[in-house]
Amino acid sequence: MAAQSLGASAAHIAPRKVPVLLLKTKSTPSDAYEEILAGQEHLNEPLDRSFDPRFVPVLLHRFDNGAMQRVRSLLELNQISNEPGRKYGGMIFTSQRAVEAFAKVANCEKGDAVNCLQNVPIYSVGPATTRALRAIQAEPPLQIFGEHTGNGEALAAYILEHYHGWYSDREALPPLLFLVGEQRRDIIPKTLMDQSLAHDRRILVDEEIVYGTGVMESFPRDFEEILYETRHEPERWIVVFSPTGCADMLRGLGLLNQHGDKVDLQRRDGKSYIATIGPTTRAHLMDQFGFEPDVCADSPSPDGILDGIVKFTMRHI
């Protein structure tokens, strides 16, 4: 009987909590990374640990009021529409911050101004950006496409086919408006306006820089504090979302050599693991610091990060 009781107690022991330090600002009103990482019910195989997501903001975003006013004017004048003669026939979003800027504009407008978008395609690079777009109130809801693509290259290829189909009755395609930050890749405009494409296949893209990005002055200190708080944990993960702040992250972990330009692998502590949201950040760590992260998510999403961490854990830890 005692053995049965002991077995029952062991079965109910709570799994070990593993800190996951997310180097990003927590999204509001909810954050999908927090929800997915903190949950275990969707895992194919149960683990002997659970994850404790914590946020350490790295980037400081400043919205450009002038750019936002220009977007507001486009809405007020119904210049983003499927009607002939309008300036733009659709929009592109590849970051949640660009969606936030647009939402600030949209929420300041009367319903009719945003509702003019109901008949144009809104292109989104992945689930997080799509989720943010769907939160914008419009009646009927915005028509969002491209969530499945996951990166700029795939989204650009998708737009080339989808946008031509959307305006198949037009001799000339209307341009697309792309809301971006000052630091961004140019793969989408380059692909859509590639001179090697037939003239009638090219899609003109106008970029509007609606926010700027910098490193939060408090990040090195905040990161150092959370590393100190978790110093006794036998395992912890650091999830990196952008090349910005990578040097401070590696320096905080004590991984940089005496020159501060490359990672000294002998300095790894055997319990701090690093995951990147995608190949761009992974390439930055490898090219600039000679360091390959433990995990690079197959898809830039909460599920992609969780899946990568779980697979690594089951193989190596």
Tab-separated table of C-alpha atoms in Angstrom:
chain	number	residue	atom	x	y	z
A	1	MET	CA	0.000	0.000	0.000
A	2	ALA	CA	2.835	2.349	0.907
A	3	ALA	CA	4.501	1.615	-2.418
A	4	GLN	CA	1.277	2.461	-4.259
A	5	SER	CA	0.983	5.757	-2.393
A	6	LEU	CA	4.594	6.600	-3.184
A	7	GLY	CA	4.024	5.853	-6.882
A	8	ALA	CA	0.891	7.985	-6.962
A	9	SER	CA	2.756	10.875	-5.330
A	10	ALA	CA	5.615	10.603	-7.806
A	11	ALA	CA	3.179	10.702	-10.711
A	12	HIS	CA	1.868	14.045	-9.488
A	13	ILE	CA	5.244	15.711	-8.984
A	14	ALA	CA	5.189	18.963	-10.941
A	15	PRO	CA	7.644	19.054	-13.847
A	16	ARG	CA	10.757	21.158	-13.407
A	17	LYS	CA	10.344	24.759	-14.555
A	18	VAL	CA	12.877	25.812	-17.158
A	19	PRO	CA	13.306	29.594	-17.632
A	20	VAL	CA	12.965	30.746	-21.228
A	21	LEU	CA	14.257	34.290	-21.591
A	22	LEU	CA	12.475	35.904	-24.531
A	23	LEU	CA	14.503	38.857	-25.775
A	24	LYS	CA	11.483	40.846	-26.905
A	25	THR	CA	8.792	43.183	-25.667
A	26	LYS	CA	5.704	41.343	-24.467
A	27	SER	CA	2.834	41.807	-26.922
A	28	THR	CA	-0.492	43.094	-25.659
A	29	PRO	CA	-3.197	42.243	-24.781
A	30	SER	CA	-1.710	38.731	-24.911
A	31	ASP	CA	1.516	37.233	-26.164
A	32	ALA	CA	1.446	34.025	-28.184
A	33	TYR	CA	4.991	33.082	-27.150
A	34	GLU	CA	4.012	33.177	-23.500
A	35	GLU	CA	0.838	31.177	-24.136
A	36	ILE	CA	2.489	28.476	-26.259
A	37	LEU	CA	5.658	28.039	-24.203
A	38	ALA	CA	3.806	27.941	-20.895
A	39	GLY	CA	1.406	25.257	-22.182
A	40	GLN	CA	2.239	21.576	-22.497
A	41	GLU	CA	-1.021	20.083	-23.706
A	42	HIS	CA	-0.178	20.346	-27.414
A	43	LEU	CA	3.151	18.460	-27.171
A	44	ASN	CA	3.216	15.072	-28.872
A	45	GLU	CA	5.272	13.604	-26.045
A	46	PRO	CA	5.224	14.783	-22.416
A	47	LEU	CA	8.467	16.201	-21.010
A	48	ASP	CA	9.827	16.003	-17.487
A	49	ARG	CA	9.957	19.794	-17.461
A	50	SER	CA	7.765	22.763	-18.271
A	51	PHE	CA	8.790	26.160	-19.560
A	52	ASP	CA	8.661	29.453	-17.705
A	53	PRO	CA	8.713	32.279	-20.306
A	54	ARG	CA	10.082	35.637	-19.178
A	55	PHE	CA	10.442	38.787	-21.251
A	56	VAL	CA	13.559	40.934	-21.528
A	57	PRO	CA	12.851	43.815	-23.960
A	58	VAL	CA	15.733	44.587	-26.320
A	59	LEU	CA	14.350	46.922	-28.937
A	60	LEU	CA	13.035	50.410	-28.470
A	61	HIS	CA	10.507	51.337	-31.149
A	62	ARG	CA	9.670	54.917	-32.038
A	63	PHE	CA	6.720	55.531	-34.329
A	64	ASP	CA	7.205	58.111	-37.079
A	65	ASN	CA	4.341	60.572	-36.736
A	66	GLY	CA	4.876	62.029	-40.199
A	67	ALA	CA	4.678	58.618	-41.857
A	68	MET	CA	1.624	57.697	-39.831
A	69	GLN	CA	-0.061	60.923	-40.913
A	70	ARG	CA	0.619	60.030	-44.550
A	71	VAL	CA	-1.003	56.627	-44.030
A	72	ARG	CA	-3.930	58.310	-42.291
A	73	SER	CA	-4.394	60.616	-45.302
A	74	LEU	CA	-4.428	57.628	-47.656
A	75	LEU	CA	-7.247	56.089	-45.631
A	76	GLU	CA	-9.185	59.338	-45.401
A	77	LEU	CA	-8.961	59.817	-49.176
A	78	ASN	CA	-9.841	56.167	-49.891
A	79	GLN	CA	-6.544	55.716	-51.733
A	80	ILE	CA	-6.063	52.072	-50.656
A	81	SER	CA	-8.881	50.412	-52.548
A	82	ASN	CA	-9.756	47.994	-55.341
A	83	GLU	CA	-11.428	50.812	-57.250
A	84	PRO	CA	-9.664	51.861	-60.484
A	85	GLY	CA	-7.502	54.956	-60.236
A	86	ARG	CA	-6.657	54.579	-56.539
A	87	LYS	CA	-3.023	54.842	-55.446
A	88	TYR	CA	-2.690	51.387	-53.869
A	89	GLY	CA	-4.452	48.079	-54.378
A	90	GLY	CA	-3.225	46.315	-51.245
A	91	MET	CA	-0.818	46.352	-48.308
A	92	ILE	CA	2.089	44.287	-46.974
A	93	PHE	CA	3.090	43.698	-43.340
A	94	THR	CA	6.078	41.725	-42.098
A	95	SER	CA	6.374	42.983	-38.519
A	96	GLN	CA	4.089	43.344	-35.530
A	97	ARG	CA	5.423	46.852	-34.911
A	98	ALA	CA	4.285	47.971	-38.362
A	99	VAL	CA	0.859	46.538	-37.550
A	100	GLU	CA	0.893	48.446	-34.246
A	101	ALA	CA	1.616	51.681	-36.110
A	102	PHE	CA	-1.176	50.968	-38.574
A	103	ALA	CA	-3.559	50.048	-35.766
A	104	LYS	CA	-2.895	53.409	-34.113
A	105	VAL	CA	-3.900	55.089	-37.361
A	106	ALA	CA	-6.868	52.790	-37.988
A	107	ASN	CA	-8.234	53.181	-34.473
A	108	CYS	CA	-8.210	56.962	-34.857
A	109	GLU	CA	-10.305	56.824	-37.995
A	110	LYS	CA	-14.020	56.491	-38.412
A	111	GLY	CA	-15.165	53.030	-39.432
A	112	ASP	CA	-15.642	53.942	-43.072
A	113	ALA	CA	-11.971	54.862	-43.482
A	114	VAL	CA	-10.748	51.410	-42.446
A	115	ASN	CA	-13.650	49.574	-44.013
A	116	CYS	CA	-12.498	50.788	-47.441
A	117	LEU	CA	-9.849	48.065	-47.135
A	118	GLN	CA	-12.417	45.284	-47.194
A	119	ASN	CA	-11.899	44.569	-50.903
A	120	VAL	CA	-8.093	44.702	-51.039
A	121	PRO	CA	-5.622	41.959	-50.111
A	122	ILE	CA	-3.570	42.478	-46.958
A	123	TYR	CA	-0.406	40.355	-47.060
A	124	SER	CA	1.134	39.079	-43.818
A	125	VAL	CA	4.354	37.125	-43.364
A	126	GLY	CA	3.364	34.793	-40.531
A	127	PRO	CA	1.035	33.900	-37.655
A	128	ALA	CA	2.158	36.563	-35.170
A	129	THR	CA	1.766	39.417	-37.668
A	130	THR	CA	-1.516	37.940	-38.888
A	131	ARG	CA	-2.844	37.685	-35.350
A	132	ALA	CA	-2.075	41.372	-34.797
A	133	LEU	CA	-3.796	42.323	-38.062
A	134	ARG	CA	-6.923	40.367	-37.189
A	135	ALA	CA	-7.220	42.363	-33.976
A	136	ILE	CA	-7.842	45.547	-36.001
A	137	GLN	CA	-11.552	46.252	-35.964
A	138	ALA	CA	-13.069	46.477	-39.420
A	139	GLU	CA	-16.450	45.415	-40.760
A	140	PRO	CA	-16.233	43.162	-42.638
A	141	PRO	CA	-12.822	41.975	-41.344
A	142	LEU	CA	-9.623	42.586	-43.277
A	143	GLN	CA	-8.834	39.982	-45.920
A	144	ILE	CA	-5.419	38.688	-44.870
A	145	PHE	CA	-3.273	36.368	-46.975
A	146	GLY	CA	0.168	34.771	-46.712
A	147	GLU	CA	0.181	33.643	-43.085
A	148	HIS	CA	1.484	30.238	-44.152
A	149	THR	CA	4.594	31.608	-45.856
A	150	GLY	CA	6.699	32.340	-42.759
A	151	ASN	CA	9.437	34.464	-44.383
A	152	GLY	CA	9.906	37.313	-46.846
A	153	GLU	CA	11.135	35.187	-49.746
A	154	ALA	CA	8.132	32.866	-49.591
A	155	LEU	CA	5.690	35.745	-49.092
A	156	ALA	CA	7.070	37.592	-52.134
A	157	ALA	CA	6.654	34.496	-54.301
A	158	TYR	CA	3.110	34.063	-53.010
A	159	ILE	CA	2.226	37.716	-53.695
A	160	LEU	CA	3.442	37.451	-57.296
A	161	GLU	CA	0.853	34.778	-57.988
A	162	HIS	CA	-1.977	35.883	-55.718
A	163	TYR	CA	-1.947	39.600	-56.553
A	164	HIS	CA	-2.071	38.954	-60.297
A	165	GLY	CA	-5.061	36.707	-59.729
A	166	TRP	CA	-6.783	39.314	-57.558
A	167	TYR	CA	-6.537	41.967	-60.296
A	168	SER	CA	-6.705	39.646	-63.285
A	169	ASP	CA	-9.121	42.046	-65.016
A	170	ARG	CA	-6.651	44.969	-64.956
A	171	GLU	CA	-4.201	45.867	-67.681
A	172	ALA	CA	-1.948	47.495	-65.099
A	173	LEU	CA	-1.600	46.322	-61.512
A	174	PRO	CA	-1.991	48.969	-58.787
A	175	PRO	CA	1.074	49.348	-56.521
A	176	LEU	CA	1.290	47.818	-53.047
A	177	LEU	CA	1.955	49.809	-49.859
A	178	PHE	CA	4.530	48.159	-47.577
A	179	LEU	CA	4.697	49.482	-43.995
A	180	VAL	CA	8.165	48.837	-42.601
A	181	GLY	CA	10.708	49.739	-39.927
A	182	GLU	CA	13.949	51.534	-40.718
A	183	GLN	CA	15.855	48.253	-40.317
A	184	ARG	CA	14.447	45.716	-42.743
A	185	ARG	CA	15.415	43.358	-45.511
A	186	ASP	CA	14.598	44.425	-49.073
A	187	ILE	CA	13.828	40.950	-50.415
A	188	ILE	CA	10.110	41.639	-50.992
A	189	PRO	CA	10.453	44.859	-53.052
A	190	LYS	CA	13.404	43.369	-54.962
A	191	THR	CA	11.462	40.231	-55.827
A	192	LEU	CA	8.257	41.985	-56.829
A	193	MET	CA	10.009	44.652	-58.898
A	194	ASP	CA	12.756	42.424	-60.322
A	195	GLN	CA	13.797	43.759	-63.735
A	196	SER	CA	14.156	40.200	-65.000
A	197	LEU	CA	10.384	39.777	-64.719
A	198	ALA	CA	8.205	40.561	-67.702
A	199	HIS	CA	6.947	44.130	-67.470
A	200	ASP	CA	3.356	43.047	-66.886
A	201	ARG	CA	4.471	40.702	-64.082
A	202	ARG	CA	6.250	43.313	-61.990
A	203	ILE	CA	4.446	44.776	-59.000
A	204	LEU	CA	5.439	48.245	-57.839
A	205	VAL	CA	6.016	48.450	-54.074
A	206	ASP	CA	6.176	51.691	-52.095
A	207	GLU	CA	7.766	51.409	-48.645
A	208	GLU	CA	6.618	53.699	-45.852
A	209	ILE	CA	8.933	53.669	-42.809
A	210	VAL	CA	6.522	53.944	-39.893
A	211	TYR	CA	8.898	53.190	-37.017
A	212	GLY	CA	12.542	53.281	-36.048
A	213	THR	CA	14.388	50.775	-33.901
A	214	GLY	CA	17.206	51.020	-31.380
A	215	VAL	CA	18.570	49.071	-28.426
A	216	MET	CA	16.993	49.854	-25.083
A	217	GLU	CA	19.634	51.391	-22.820
A	218	SER	CA	18.405	49.225	-19.954
A	219	PHE	CA	18.775	45.914	-21.808
A	220	PRO	CA	22.309	44.959	-20.688
A	221	ARG	CA	21.376	45.643	-17.065
A	222	ASP	CA	17.979	43.925	-17.314
A	223	PHE	CA	19.549	40.876	-18.958
A	224	GLU	CA	22.277	40.702	-16.331
A	225	GLU	CA	19.657	40.795	-13.586
A	226	ILE	CA	17.573	37.947	-15.003
A	227	LEU	CA	20.711	35.881	-15.572
A	228	TYR	CA	21.558	36.398	-11.911
A	229	GLU	CA	18.035	35.413	-10.855
A	230	THR	CA	18.289	32.157	-12.830
A	231	ARG	CA	21.948	31.404	-12.047
A	232	HIS	CA	21.141	28.287	-9.992
A	233	GLU	CA	18.852	26.738	-12.616
A	234	PRO	CA	20.312	23.583	-14.224
A	235	GLU	CA	18.907	24.636	-17.601
A	236	ARG	CA	17.776	27.883	-19.190
A	237	TRP	CA	17.068	29.103	-22.705
A	238	ILE	CA	17.632	32.461	-24.346
A	239	VAL	CA	15.477	33.134	-27.421
A	240	VAL	CA	16.839	35.799	-29.789
A	241	PHE	CA	14.488	37.579	-32.195
A	242	SER	CA	16.791	40.029	-33.957
A	243	PRO	CA	20.469	40.721	-34.679
A	244	THR	CA	20.022	43.872	-32.606
A	245	GLY	CA	21.291	43.236	-29.090
A	246	CYS	CA	23.180	40.027	-29.909
A	247	ALA	CA	26.525	41.481	-28.796
A	248	ASP	CA	25.080	42.540	-25.433
A	249	MET	CA	23.443	39.117	-25.041
A	250	LEU	CA	26.702	37.249	-25.691
A	251	ARG	CA	28.623	39.648	-23.470
A	252	GLY	CA	26.093	39.159	-20.660
A	253	LEU	CA	26.566	35.387	-20.901
A	254	GLY	CA	30.340	35.876	-20.717
A	255	LEU	CA	30.895	34.200	-24.069
A	256	LEU	CA	32.941	36.830	-25.920
A	257	ASN	CA	36.715	36.538	-26.135
A	258	GLN	CA	39.147	39.099	-24.773
A	259	HIS	CA	38.752	41.206	-27.913
A	260	GLY	CA	34.959	41.170	-27.605
A	261	ASP	CA	34.402	40.201	-31.241
A	262	LYS	CA	34.116	36.388	-31.270
A	263	VAL	CA	32.587	33.704	-29.065
A	264	ASP	CA	34.982	31.550	-27.052
A	265	LEU	CA	33.187	28.196	-26.886
A	266	GLN	CA	35.282	27.199	-23.858
A	267	ARG	CA	33.325	29.795	-21.898
A	268	ARG	CA	29.949	28.075	-22.313
A	269	ASP	CA	28.477	27.053	-18.961
A	270	GLY	CA	26.731	23.887	-20.160
A	271	LYS	CA	23.276	25.037	-19.053
A	272	SER	CA	22.532	28.201	-21.049
A	273	TYR	CA	21.163	27.404	-24.507
A	274	ILE	CA	20.423	29.845	-27.312
A	275	ALA	CA	17.617	29.674	-29.894
A	276	THR	CA	16.982	32.077	-32.761
A	277	ILE	CA	13.645	32.929	-34.359
A	278	GLY	CA	14.994	32.280	-37.846
A	279	PRO	CA	17.916	32.123	-40.278
A	280	THR	CA	18.664	35.865	-40.402
A	281	THR	CA	19.552	36.083	-36.719
A	282	ARG	CA	21.357	32.722	-36.884
A	283	ALA	CA	23.465	33.984	-39.809
A	284	HIS	CA	24.297	37.168	-37.895
A	285	LEU	CA	25.555	35.191	-34.889
A	286	MET	CA	27.644	32.947	-37.123
A	287	ASP	CA	29.048	35.664	-39.388
A	288	GLN	CA	29.748	38.300	-36.744
A	289	PHE	CA	30.666	36.174	-33.736
A	290	GLY	CA	31.509	32.714	-35.081
A	291	PHE	CA	28.764	31.207	-32.967
A	292	GLU	CA	26.115	28.753	-34.096
A	293	PRO	CA	23.015	28.802	-31.852
A	294	ASP	CA	21.742	25.547	-30.409
A	295	VAL	CA	18.373	25.940	-32.155
A	296	CYS	CA	17.125	27.839	-35.198
A	297	ALA	CA	13.335	27.681	-35.461
A	298	ASP	CA	12.043	26.026	-38.631
A	299	SER	CA	9.244	28.599	-38.676
A	300	PRO	CA	9.377	32.103	-37.111
A	301	SER	CA	6.571	31.423	-34.655
A	302	PRO	CA	5.905	30.334	-31.065
A	303	ASP	CA	5.295	26.774	-32.261
A	304	GLY	CA	8.543	26.852	-34.243
A	305	ILE	CA	10.534	27.934	-31.180
A	306	LEU	CA	8.851	25.396	-28.895
A	307	ASP	CA	9.328	22.581	-31.390
A	308	GLY	CA	13.022	23.410	-31.790
A	309	ILE	CA	13.634	23.548	-28.033
A	310	VAL	CA	11.727	20.309	-27.409
A	311	LYS	CA	13.614	18.417	-30.136
A	312	PHE	CA	16.962	19.677	-28.859
A	313	THR	CA	16.017	18.791	-25.274
A	314	MET	CA	15.024	15.239	-26.169
A	315	ARG	CA	18.283	14.691	-28.086
A	316	HIS	CA	20.831	16.416	-25.891
A	317	ILE	CA	19.621	17.214	-22.376
